[in-house]
CSV table of C-alpha atoms and ligand atoms in Angstrom, one decimal:
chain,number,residue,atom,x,y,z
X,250,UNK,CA,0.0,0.0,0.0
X,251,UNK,CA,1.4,3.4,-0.6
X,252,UNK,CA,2.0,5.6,2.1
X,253,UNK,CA,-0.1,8.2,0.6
X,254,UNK,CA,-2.9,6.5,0.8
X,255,UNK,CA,-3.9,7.3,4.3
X,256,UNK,CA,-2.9,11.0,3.8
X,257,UNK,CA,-5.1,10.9,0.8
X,258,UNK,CA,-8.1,9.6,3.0
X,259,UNK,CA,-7.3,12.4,5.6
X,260,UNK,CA,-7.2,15.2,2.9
X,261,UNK,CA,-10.7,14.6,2.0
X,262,UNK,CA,-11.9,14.6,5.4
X,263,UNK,CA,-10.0,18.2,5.8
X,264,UNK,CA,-11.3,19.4,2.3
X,265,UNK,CA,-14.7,18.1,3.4
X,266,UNK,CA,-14.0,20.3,7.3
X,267,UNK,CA,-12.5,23.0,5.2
X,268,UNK,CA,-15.7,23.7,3.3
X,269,UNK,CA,-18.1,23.0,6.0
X,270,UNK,CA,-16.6,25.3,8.4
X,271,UNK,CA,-16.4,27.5,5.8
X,272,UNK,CA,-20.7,27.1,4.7
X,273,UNK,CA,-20.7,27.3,9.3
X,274,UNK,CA,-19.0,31.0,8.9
X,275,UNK,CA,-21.3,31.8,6.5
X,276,UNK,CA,-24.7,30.6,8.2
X,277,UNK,CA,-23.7,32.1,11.3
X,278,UNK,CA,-22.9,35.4,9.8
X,279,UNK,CA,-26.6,34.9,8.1
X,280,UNK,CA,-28.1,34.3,11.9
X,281,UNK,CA,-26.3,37.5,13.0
X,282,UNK,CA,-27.0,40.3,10.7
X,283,UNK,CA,-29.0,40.8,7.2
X,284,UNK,CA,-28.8,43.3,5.0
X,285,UNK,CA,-32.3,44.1,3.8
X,286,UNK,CA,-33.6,44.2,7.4
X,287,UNK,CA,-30.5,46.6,7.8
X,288,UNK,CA,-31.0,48.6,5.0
X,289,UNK,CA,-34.9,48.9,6.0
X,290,UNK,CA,-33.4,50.2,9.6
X,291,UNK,CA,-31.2,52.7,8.0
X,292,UNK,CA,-34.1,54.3,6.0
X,293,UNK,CA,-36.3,53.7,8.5
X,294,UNK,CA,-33.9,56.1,10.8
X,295,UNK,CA,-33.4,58.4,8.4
X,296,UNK,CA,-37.4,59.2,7.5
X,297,UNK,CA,-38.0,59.5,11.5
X,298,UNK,CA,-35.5,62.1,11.7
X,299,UNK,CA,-37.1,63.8,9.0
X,300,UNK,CA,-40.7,63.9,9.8
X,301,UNK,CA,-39.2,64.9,13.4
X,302,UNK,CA,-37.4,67.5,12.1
X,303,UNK,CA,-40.9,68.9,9.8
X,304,UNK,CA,-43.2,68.2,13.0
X,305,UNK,CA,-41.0,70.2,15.4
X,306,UNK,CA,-40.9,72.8,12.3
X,307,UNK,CA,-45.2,72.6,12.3
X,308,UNK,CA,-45.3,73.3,15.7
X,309,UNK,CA,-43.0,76.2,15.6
X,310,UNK,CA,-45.5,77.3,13.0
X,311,UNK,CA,-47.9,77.4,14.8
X,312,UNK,CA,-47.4,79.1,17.4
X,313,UNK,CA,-46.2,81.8,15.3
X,314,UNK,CA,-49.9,81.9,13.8
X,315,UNK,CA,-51.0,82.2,17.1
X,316,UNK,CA,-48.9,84.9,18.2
X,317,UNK,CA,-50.2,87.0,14.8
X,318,UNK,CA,-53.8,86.4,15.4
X,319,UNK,CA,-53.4,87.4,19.2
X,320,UNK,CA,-51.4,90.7,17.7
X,321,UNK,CA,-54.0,91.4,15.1
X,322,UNK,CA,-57.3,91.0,17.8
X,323,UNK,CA,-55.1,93.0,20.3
X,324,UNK,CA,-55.3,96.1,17.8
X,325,UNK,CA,-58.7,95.3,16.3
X,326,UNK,CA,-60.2,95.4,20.0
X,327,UNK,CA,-58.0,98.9,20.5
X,328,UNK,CA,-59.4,99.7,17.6
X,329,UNK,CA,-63.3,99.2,18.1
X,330,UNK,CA,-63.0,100.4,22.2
X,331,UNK,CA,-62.8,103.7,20.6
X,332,UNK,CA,-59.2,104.0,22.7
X,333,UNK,CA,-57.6,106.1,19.6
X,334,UNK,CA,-57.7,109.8,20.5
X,335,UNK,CA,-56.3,111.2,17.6
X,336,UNK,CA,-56.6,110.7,13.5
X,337,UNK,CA,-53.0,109.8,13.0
X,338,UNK,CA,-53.0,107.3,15.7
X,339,UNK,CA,-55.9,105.9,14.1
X,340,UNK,CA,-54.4,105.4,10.1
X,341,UNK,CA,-51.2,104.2,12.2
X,342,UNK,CA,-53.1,101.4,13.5
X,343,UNK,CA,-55.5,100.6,10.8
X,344,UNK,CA,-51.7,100.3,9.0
X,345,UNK,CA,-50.4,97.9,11.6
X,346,UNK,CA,-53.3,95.4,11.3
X,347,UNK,CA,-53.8,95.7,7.6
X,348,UNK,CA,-50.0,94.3,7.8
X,349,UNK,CA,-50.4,91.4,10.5
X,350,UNK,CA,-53.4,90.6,8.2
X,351,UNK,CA,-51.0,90.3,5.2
X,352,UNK,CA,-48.3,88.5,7.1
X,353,UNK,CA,-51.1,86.5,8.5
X,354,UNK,CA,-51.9,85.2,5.0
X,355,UNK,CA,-48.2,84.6,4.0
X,356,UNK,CA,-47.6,82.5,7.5
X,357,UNK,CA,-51.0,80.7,6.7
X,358,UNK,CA,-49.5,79.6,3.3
X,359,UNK,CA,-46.0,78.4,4.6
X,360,UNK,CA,-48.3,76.3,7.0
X,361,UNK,CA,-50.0,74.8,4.3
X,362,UNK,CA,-47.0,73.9,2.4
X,363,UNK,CA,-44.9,72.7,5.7
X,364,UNK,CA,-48.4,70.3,6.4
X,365,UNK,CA,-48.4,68.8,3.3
X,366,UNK,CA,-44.5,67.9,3.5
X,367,UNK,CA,-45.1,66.7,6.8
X,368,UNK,CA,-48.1,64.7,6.1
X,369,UNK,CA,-45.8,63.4,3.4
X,370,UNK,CA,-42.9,62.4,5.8
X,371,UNK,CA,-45.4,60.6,8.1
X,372,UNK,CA,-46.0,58.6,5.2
X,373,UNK,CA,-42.1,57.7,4.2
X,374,UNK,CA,-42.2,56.8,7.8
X,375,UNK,CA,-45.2,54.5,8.2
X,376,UNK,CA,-43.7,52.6,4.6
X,377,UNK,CA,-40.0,52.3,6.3
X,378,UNK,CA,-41.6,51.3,9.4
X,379,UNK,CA,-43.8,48.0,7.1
X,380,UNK,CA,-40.6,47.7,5.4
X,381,UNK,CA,-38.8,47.1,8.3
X,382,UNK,CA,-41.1,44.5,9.7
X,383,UNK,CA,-41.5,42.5,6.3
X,384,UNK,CA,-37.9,42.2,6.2
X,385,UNK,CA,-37.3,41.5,9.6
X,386,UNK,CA,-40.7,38.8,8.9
X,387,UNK,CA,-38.9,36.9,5.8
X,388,UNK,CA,-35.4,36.7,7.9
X,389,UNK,CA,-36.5,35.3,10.8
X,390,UNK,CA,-38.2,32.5,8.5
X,391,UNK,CA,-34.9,32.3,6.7
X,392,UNK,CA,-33.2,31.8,10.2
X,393,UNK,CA,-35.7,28.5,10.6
X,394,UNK,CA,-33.8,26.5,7.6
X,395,UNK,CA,-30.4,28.3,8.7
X,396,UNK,CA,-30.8,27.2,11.9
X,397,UNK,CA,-31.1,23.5,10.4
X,398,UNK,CA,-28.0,23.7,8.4
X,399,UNK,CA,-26.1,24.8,11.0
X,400,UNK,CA,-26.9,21.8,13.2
X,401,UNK,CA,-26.1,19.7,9.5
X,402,UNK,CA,-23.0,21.4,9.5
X,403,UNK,CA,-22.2,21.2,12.7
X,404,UNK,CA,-23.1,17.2,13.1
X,405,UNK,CA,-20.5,17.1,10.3
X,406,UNK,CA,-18.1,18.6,11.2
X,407,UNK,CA,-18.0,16.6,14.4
X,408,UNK,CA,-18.4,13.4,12.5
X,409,UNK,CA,-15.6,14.3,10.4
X,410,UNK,CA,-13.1,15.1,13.0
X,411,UNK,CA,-14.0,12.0,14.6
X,412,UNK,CA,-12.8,10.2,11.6
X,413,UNK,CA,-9.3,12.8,11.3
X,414,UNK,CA,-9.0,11.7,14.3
X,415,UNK,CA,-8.9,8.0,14.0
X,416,UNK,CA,-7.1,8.0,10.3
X,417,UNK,CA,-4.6,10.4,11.9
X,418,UNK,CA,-3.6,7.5,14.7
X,419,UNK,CA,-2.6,5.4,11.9
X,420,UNK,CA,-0.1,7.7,10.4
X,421,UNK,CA,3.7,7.7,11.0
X,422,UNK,CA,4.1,11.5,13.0
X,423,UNK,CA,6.9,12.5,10.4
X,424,UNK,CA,4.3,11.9,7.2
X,425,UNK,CA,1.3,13.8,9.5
X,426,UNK,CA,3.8,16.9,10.0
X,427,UNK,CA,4.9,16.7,6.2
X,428,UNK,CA,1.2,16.9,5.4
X,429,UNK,CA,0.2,19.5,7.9
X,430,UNK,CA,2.8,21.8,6.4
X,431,UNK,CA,2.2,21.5,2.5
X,432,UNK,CA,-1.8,22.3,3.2
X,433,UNK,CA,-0.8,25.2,5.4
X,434,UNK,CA,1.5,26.2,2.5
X,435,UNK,CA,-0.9,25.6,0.0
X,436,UNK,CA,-3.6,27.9,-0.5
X,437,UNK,CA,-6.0,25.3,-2.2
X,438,UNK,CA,-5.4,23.4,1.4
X,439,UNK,CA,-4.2,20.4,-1.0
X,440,UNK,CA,-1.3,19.0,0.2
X,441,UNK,CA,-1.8,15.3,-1.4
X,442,UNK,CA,-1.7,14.9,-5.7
X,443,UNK,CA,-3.2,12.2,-7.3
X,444,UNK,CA,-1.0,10.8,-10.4
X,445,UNK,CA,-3.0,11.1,-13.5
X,446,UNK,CA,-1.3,9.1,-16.6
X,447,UNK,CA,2.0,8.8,-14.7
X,448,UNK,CA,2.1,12.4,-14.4
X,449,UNK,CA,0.8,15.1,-11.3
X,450,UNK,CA,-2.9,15.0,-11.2
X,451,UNK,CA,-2.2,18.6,-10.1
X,452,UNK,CA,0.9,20.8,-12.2
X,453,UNK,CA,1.1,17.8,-14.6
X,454,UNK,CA,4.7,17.1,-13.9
X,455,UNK,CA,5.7,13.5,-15.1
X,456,UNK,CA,7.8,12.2,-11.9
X,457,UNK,CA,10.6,9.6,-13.0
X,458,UNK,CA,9.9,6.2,-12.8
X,459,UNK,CA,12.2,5.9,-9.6
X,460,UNK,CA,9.7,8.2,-8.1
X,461,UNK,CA,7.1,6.4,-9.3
X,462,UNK,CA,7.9,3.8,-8.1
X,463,UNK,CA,8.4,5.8,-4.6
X,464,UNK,CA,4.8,6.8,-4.8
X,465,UNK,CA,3.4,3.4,-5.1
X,466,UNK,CA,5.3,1.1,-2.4
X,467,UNK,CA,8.4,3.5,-1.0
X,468,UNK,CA,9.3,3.8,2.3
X,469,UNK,CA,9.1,7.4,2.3
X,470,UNK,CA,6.7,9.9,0.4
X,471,UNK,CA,7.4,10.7,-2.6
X,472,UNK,CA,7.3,14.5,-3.4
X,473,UNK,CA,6.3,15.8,-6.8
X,474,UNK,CA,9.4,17.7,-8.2
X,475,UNK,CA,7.1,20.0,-9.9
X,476,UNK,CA,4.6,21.5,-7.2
X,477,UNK,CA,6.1,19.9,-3.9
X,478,UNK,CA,2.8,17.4,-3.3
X,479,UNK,CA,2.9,14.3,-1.9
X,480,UNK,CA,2.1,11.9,-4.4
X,481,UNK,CA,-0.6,9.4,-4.4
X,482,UNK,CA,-1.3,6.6,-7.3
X,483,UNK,CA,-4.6,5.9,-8.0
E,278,ZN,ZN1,2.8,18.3,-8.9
């Protein structure tokens, strides 16, 4: 038997871990966060400081309408009491209201506009706020299968480092530490080629037939001279 063989068997298990940890990462970063239900929130912000910022703005308004209409009944009363003595105190004040009454008009027309484009914000708000809670709806159902695969995943990954475990027994400490150190160079995590037609199933270097040789009942493993692997025969 060659003495890749084992190696061989543990690389799948560790491609196998590799990619299920990997798929774990990725369902637990799903469980954590999602971006349409953080979008929605963002928006969702962003309308509620608005309509605050138009509703403080309406109320502002309306006090000043208040304080125009007190103004302008303050004179008109003066004005009926029969309190003005003299004619020019009389065409000043008939002046003074006739102008709150104009500003009166203008202020009741900025009110008008400001209502509708607060009415308008309520509504961006009230959407966000359904948008919010539908997004928030379809993750947490999402979370219901992600939940599931995570236990898969998990159940696997235990299973398989069960089995790494017990392979790993079997193999001399000097091939184990060989291995460990090609995947760790490797970034494919592939530290074990298979031959393909007498040549590396990996760079496609054609090892001599010593080495061949090497790879299928050696004492020692036999390194591909091309990429470094440990070579297996099929
Ligand atoms: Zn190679």
């Amino acid at each position: 038997m060659s003495k890749a063989e084992p190696l061989y068997r543990l690389q799948l298990l560790d491609l196998d871990l590799d990619t299920a940890r990997k798929q774990l990462r990725e369902v637990e970063a799903a469980l954590t966060t999602n971006p349409a239900v953080a979008h929605a929130q963002t928006e969702l912000v962003k309308a509620q400081q608005a309509q605050h910022k138009l509703s403080l703005e309406a109320k502002s308004l309306e006090l000043e309408g208040r304080s125009l209409y007190d103004k302008i009944k303050e004179n008109e009363d003066r004005l009926y009491k029969g309190l003005i003595k003299t004619p020019k105190e009389l065409i000043d004040l008939q002046r003074e209201i006739e102008m709150l009454k104009r500003n009166s008009a203008t202020h009741e027309e900025k009110q008008f506009t400001q209502m509708l484009a607060l009415e308008e914000a309520t509504t961006i708000m009230t959407n966000c706020e359904a948008a919010v809670a539908q997004s928030t709806k379809h993750w947490q159902e999402d979370c219901v299968e992600l939940r599931n695969v995570r236990a898969q995943l998990k159940d696997r990954i235990s299973a398989n480092e069960e089995r790494r475990e017990a392979i790993s027994m079997a193999i001399p400490r000097a091939d184990l530490n060989i291995y460990v150190a090609l995947r760790t160079k490797k970034a494919s995590g592939i530290a074990v080629a298979m031959l393909k037609n007498n040549g590396c199933g990996l760079c496609g270097e054609e090892p001599s037939s010593v080495l061949l040789q090497q790879a299928r009942t050696g004492a020692t493993l036999a390194i591909c001279t091309g990429c470094g692997r440990i070579l297996f025969p099929s």
